[in-house]
Amino acid sequence: VRIADADRLIVRHKVSLIQTLPVSYSQRLANLPGVDAVMHMTWFGGIYQEPKNFFASMPLEPEKFFDLYPEYTLPADDKARWGKTRNGAIIGRVLADRFQWKVGDRIPLTSPIWGEPEGASAWDFEVCGIFDTVKKGADTSGMYFRYDYFDEARTKGKGEVGWYTVRVQNADDAAAVAAKIDAEFANSPYETKAEPEGAFAAGFAQQIGDIGAIMIAVLSAVFFTILLVAGNTMSQSVRERTEELGVLKAMGFSNGLILVLVLAES
């Protein structure tokens, strides 16, 4: 949320992020006044070998990625290799360190969302480069690969994308451009919701916050129940020993001392 650029908008389906948009929206978005550049991305959800080895992976347009996201850096030779390799992918430094991957490695991935590629049992990718970042806090734990390879190999959803990243010409006009985008696709089968990149990221952060609130509520209910059980046990113990406590009182024990004894025993 903190590192999101003010001049970048995220355009997604109005209903939900999991609903897709037509790839044909790219040109219509690019023609709108105030729009400087457009790129689409799609959530792939790749898994390496076993479910615990999950990481963010997305197909996109290689020729536009570093223009829209200048905070990421990749050597020129690796960029050229990525552009020439049909199943090429670039990985972040954190992801490369996690699995000890290097340039030239072949990575087989499965996707619970998109299933198997046409004519194969797994998605095969070749590491063409490892990207870094010049912006503190930017994420380098993901993988990006070519959309043309993805769209050709998948067996469903062809010609559809997850969302668009739109860079506006003037950051001060971001809200106005977002309104124009939503108006452009209003009353269509694929209505949109355009919002600043920071607000889009905050939506994910809010989801995490909601999960935290649910956990606190559940644990609070459990703790309250434990207190009720403990309190009931303590009161029952006192009731069963009324005569013994009476003897202690007759011997001169004070109320405070008896209370301390009961609480310590409980």
Coordinates of C-alpha atoms in Angstrom, one line a residue:
V1 CA 0.0 0.0 0.0
R2 CA 2.8 2.4 0.9
I3 CA 4.9 1.9 -2.3
A4 CA 2.0 2.0 -4.8
D5 CA 2.5 4.7 -7.4
A6 CA -0.1 7.4 -7.5
D7 CA -0.3 7.4 -11.3
R8 CA -1.2 3.7 -11.6
L9 CA -4.8 2.4 -11.7
I10 CA -6.0 -1.1 -11.4
V11 CA -9.0 -2.0 -13.5
R12 CA -10.8 -5.1 -12.6
H13 CA -14.3 -6.7 -13.0
K14 CA -16.9 -4.7 -11.1
V15 CA -18.3 -7.8 -9.4
S16 CA -15.2 -9.5 -8.2
L17 CA -11.5 -9.8 -8.9
I18 CA -12.0 -13.5 -9.8
Q19 CA -14.2 -12.5 -12.7
T20 CA -12.2 -12.0 -15.9
L21 CA -12.2 -9.2 -18.5
P22 CA -11.8 -9.4 -22.3
V23 CA -8.3 -8.9 -23.7
S24 CA -9.9 -6.6 -26.3
Y25 CA -10.3 -4.0 -23.5
S26 CA -6.6 -3.1 -23.9
Q27 CA -7.1 -0.9 -27.0
R28 CA -10.2 0.8 -25.7
L29 CA -8.4 1.7 -22.5
A30 CA -5.4 3.0 -24.3
N31 CA -7.6 5.3 -26.4
L32 CA -9.2 7.0 -23.4
P33 CA -8.1 10.6 -22.7
G34 CA -5.6 10.8 -19.9
V35 CA -4.3 7.2 -20.3
D36 CA -0.6 6.9 -20.9
A37 CA 0.0 3.1 -20.9
V38 CA -2.0 -0.1 -20.4
M39 CA -1.0 -3.7 -19.5
H40 CA -3.0 -6.7 -18.5
M41 CA -2.2 -9.4 -15.9
T42 CA -3.9 -12.6 -14.8
W43 CA -3.6 -14.7 -11.7
F44 CA -2.1 -18.1 -12.4
G45 CA -1.6 -19.5 -9.0
G46 CA 1.4 -21.8 -9.7
I47 CA 2.4 -24.7 -7.5
Y48 CA 5.9 -26.2 -7.6
Q49 CA 6.0 -30.0 -6.8
E50 CA 3.6 -29.8 -3.8
P51 CA 0.9 -27.5 -2.5
K52 CA 3.1 -25.8 0.2
N53 CA 5.4 -24.5 -2.6
F54 CA 2.9 -21.9 -3.8
F55 CA 3.9 -18.5 -5.0
A56 CA 2.4 -15.6 -7.0
S57 CA 2.8 -16.2 -10.7
M58 CA 1.1 -14.2 -13.5
P59 CA 1.2 -14.1 -17.3
L60 CA 1.6 -10.6 -18.8
E61 CA 3.0 -8.7 -21.8
P62 CA 6.8 -8.7 -21.4
E63 CA 7.3 -5.7 -23.6
K64 CA 5.2 -3.5 -21.3
F65 CA 6.0 -4.8 -17.9
F66 CA 9.2 -2.8 -17.1
D67 CA 7.6 0.4 -18.6
L68 CA 4.6 0.1 -16.2
Y69 CA 6.8 -1.0 -13.3
P70 CA 10.1 0.8 -13.4
E71 CA 10.9 -0.2 -9.8
Y72 CA 11.9 -3.6 -11.2
T73 CA 15.2 -4.1 -13.0
L74 CA 16.4 -6.9 -15.3
P75 CA 19.7 -7.0 -17.3
A76 CA 19.2 -6.2 -21.0
D77 CA 20.4 -9.6 -22.1
D78 CA 17.8 -11.3 -19.9
K79 CA 15.1 -9.1 -21.3
A80 CA 16.0 -10.0 -24.8
R81 CA 16.1 -13.7 -23.9
W82 CA 12.7 -13.4 -22.3
G83 CA 11.3 -11.8 -25.5
K84 CA 12.6 -14.7 -27.6
T85 CA 11.6 -17.6 -25.4
R86 CA 8.1 -18.7 -25.9
N87 CA 7.8 -20.4 -22.4
G88 CA 10.2 -18.0 -20.8
A89 CA 9.7 -16.6 -17.3
I90 CA 11.4 -14.2 -15.0
I91 CA 11.6 -14.7 -11.3
G92 CA 12.2 -12.4 -8.3
R93 CA 15.3 -12.5 -6.3
V94 CA 13.5 -13.7 -3.2
L95 CA 11.9 -16.5 -5.1
A96 CA 15.2 -17.5 -6.7
D97 CA 16.8 -17.7 -3.3
R98 CA 13.9 -19.7 -1.9
F99 CA 14.2 -22.6 -4.4
Q100 CA 17.8 -22.0 -5.5
W101 CA 16.8 -21.5 -9.1
K102 CA 19.1 -19.9 -11.6
V103 CA 18.9 -18.7 -15.2
G104 CA 18.3 -21.6 -17.6
D105 CA 16.5 -23.8 -15.1
R106 CA 13.3 -25.6 -16.3
I107 CA 10.4 -25.2 -13.8
P108 CA 7.3 -27.5 -14.1
L109 CA 4.2 -25.9 -12.4
T110 CA 0.6 -26.9 -11.9
S111 CA -2.3 -24.6 -11.5
P112 CA -5.5 -25.4 -9.6
I113 CA -7.2 -22.6 -11.4
W114 CA -6.3 -23.2 -15.0
G115 CA -5.6 -27.0 -14.9
E116 CA -3.2 -28.7 -17.3
P117 CA -2.0 -27.1 -20.5
E118 CA -3.2 -28.5 -23.8
G119 CA -1.3 -31.7 -24.5
A120 CA 0.9 -31.8 -21.4
S121 CA 0.6 -32.8 -17.7
A122 CA 2.2 -29.6 -16.3
W123 CA 3.2 -26.1 -17.3
D124 CA 6.8 -25.9 -18.4
F125 CA 8.7 -22.7 -17.9
E126 CA 12.3 -21.7 -18.6
V127 CA 14.0 -19.1 -16.3
C128 CA 15.2 -16.3 -18.5
G129 CA 16.2 -13.9 -15.8
I130 CA 16.1 -12.9 -12.1
F131 CA 14.7 -9.4 -11.5
D132 CA 15.6 -7.1 -8.6
T133 CA 14.1 -3.9 -7.3
V134 CA 15.3 -0.3 -6.8
K135 CA 12.4 0.5 -4.5
K136 CA 12.4 -0.5 -0.9
G137 CA 9.5 -2.7 0.0
A138 CA 8.7 -3.9 -3.6
D139 CA 7.9 -7.5 -3.9
T140 CA 10.4 -9.9 -5.6
S141 CA 8.9 -13.2 -4.5
G142 CA 6.8 -13.8 -7.6
M143 CA 7.2 -15.0 -11.2
Y144 CA 6.0 -13.5 -14.5
F145 CA 5.7 -15.2 -17.8
R146 CA 4.4 -14.5 -21.3
Y147 CA 0.7 -14.2 -21.9
D148 CA 0.8 -15.4 -25.5
Y149 CA 2.2 -18.8 -24.3
F150 CA -0.4 -19.0 -21.5
D151 CA -3.3 -18.1 -23.7
E152 CA -2.3 -20.6 -26.4
A153 CA -1.8 -23.5 -24.0
R154 CA -4.8 -23.1 -21.7
T155 CA -7.9 -25.0 -22.4
K156 CA -10.4 -22.5 -21.0
G157 CA -10.9 -18.8 -20.7
K158 CA -9.0 -18.0 -23.9
G159 CA -9.0 -14.3 -24.7
E160 CA -9.6 -13.3 -21.1
V161 CA -7.4 -11.5 -18.5
G162 CA -7.6 -10.9 -14.8
W163 CA -7.2 -7.2 -14.6
Y164 CA -5.5 -4.2 -16.2
T165 CA -2.8 -1.8 -14.9
V166 CA -3.3 1.6 -16.3
R167 CA -0.8 4.5 -16.0
V168 CA -2.3 7.9 -16.2
Q169 CA -0.6 10.9 -17.7
N170 CA -1.1 13.1 -14.7
A171 CA -1.4 11.6 -11.2
D172 CA -3.7 14.4 -10.1
D173 CA -6.2 13.3 -12.7
A174 CA -6.3 9.6 -11.6
A175 CA -9.7 9.8 -10.0
A176 CA -11.2 11.5 -13.1
V177 CA -9.6 8.9 -15.4
A178 CA -10.9 6.1 -13.2
A179 CA -14.4 7.5 -13.6
K180 CA -14.0 7.7 -17.4
I181 CA -12.9 4.1 -17.5
D182 CA -15.9 2.8 -15.6
A183 CA -18.2 5.0 -17.7
E184 CA -16.7 3.6 -20.9
F185 CA -17.7 0.0 -19.9
A186 CA -20.9 0.8 -18.0
N187 CA -23.9 -1.4 -18.9
S188 CA -21.7 -3.9 -20.8
P189 CA -21.4 -7.6 -20.0
Y190 CA -18.0 -6.9 -18.4
E191 CA -18.4 -3.7 -16.3
T192 CA -15.3 -2.5 -14.6
K193 CA -14.1 -1.0 -11.3
A194 CA -11.1 1.3 -11.7
E195 CA -9.3 2.3 -8.5
P196 CA -5.8 3.6 -7.5
E197 CA -3.2 0.9 -7.1
G198 CA -2.9 1.7 -3.4
A199 CA -6.6 1.2 -2.8
F200 CA -6.4 -2.1 -4.7
A201 CA -3.5 -3.3 -2.5
A202 CA -5.4 -2.0 0.6
G203 CA -8.3 -4.3 -0.3
F204 CA -6.0 -7.3 0.1
A205 CA -4.6 -5.9 3.3
Q206 CA -8.2 -5.5 4.6
Q207 CA -8.9 -9.1 3.8
I208 CA -6.0 -10.1 6.0
G209 CA -7.3 -7.7 8.7
D210 CA -10.8 -9.3 8.5
I211 CA -9.2 -12.8 9.1
G212 CA -7.5 -11.4 12.1
A213 CA -10.7 -10.0 13.5
I214 CA -12.4 -13.4 13.1
M215 CA -9.6 -15.1 14.9
I216 CA -9.8 -12.6 17.8
A217 CA -13.5 -13.1 18.0
V218 CA -13.3 -16.9 18.1
L219 CA -10.5 -16.9 20.6
S220 CA -12.4 -14.4 22.8
A221 CA -15.4 -16.7 22.8
V222 CA -13.3 -19.7 23.7
F223 CA -11.5 -17.7 26.5
F224 CA -14.8 -16.5 27.9
T225 CA -16.1 -20.1 27.9
I226 CA -13.0 -21.2 29.8
L227 CA -13.6 -18.5 32.4
L228 CA -17.2 -19.6 32.9
V229 CA -16.0 -23.2 33.4
A230 CA -13.3 -22.2 35.8
G231 CA -15.6 -19.9 37.7
N232 CA -18.3 -22.6 38.0
T233 CA -15.6 -25.1 39.3
M234 CA -14.4 -22.5 41.9
S235 CA -17.9 -21.7 43.1
Q236 CA -18.8 -25.4 43.4
S237 CA -15.7 -26.0 45.4
V238 CA -16.6 -23.3 47.9
R239 CA -20.2 -24.5 48.2
E240 CA -19.0 -28.1 49.0
R241 CA -16.7 -26.8 51.8
T242 CA -19.1 -24.4 53.5
E243 CA -18.7 -26.3 56.8
E244 CA -14.9 -26.3 56.6
L245 CA -14.8 -22.6 55.9
G246 CA -17.2 -22.1 58.9
V247 CA -14.7 -24.0 61.1
L248 CA -11.9 -21.7 59.9
K249 CA -14.0 -18.6 60.6
A250 CA -14.7 -20.0 64.2
M251 CA -11.0 -20.4 64.7
G252 CA -10.4 -16.8 63.9
F253 CA -9.4 -16.8 60.2
S254 CA -10.2 -13.5 58.6
N255 CA -12.4 -13.1 55.5
G256 CA -9.4 -11.9 53.5
L257 CA -7.2 -14.9 54.5
I258 CA -10.0 -17.4 53.7
L259 CA -10.5 -15.7 50.3
V260 CA -6.8 -16.0 49.5
L261 CA -6.8 -19.7 50.5
V262 CA -9.8 -20.4 48.3
L263 CA -8.3 -18.5 45.3
A264 CA -4.9 -20.1 45.7
E265 CA -6.4 -23.6 45.9
S266 CA -8.6 -22.9 42.8

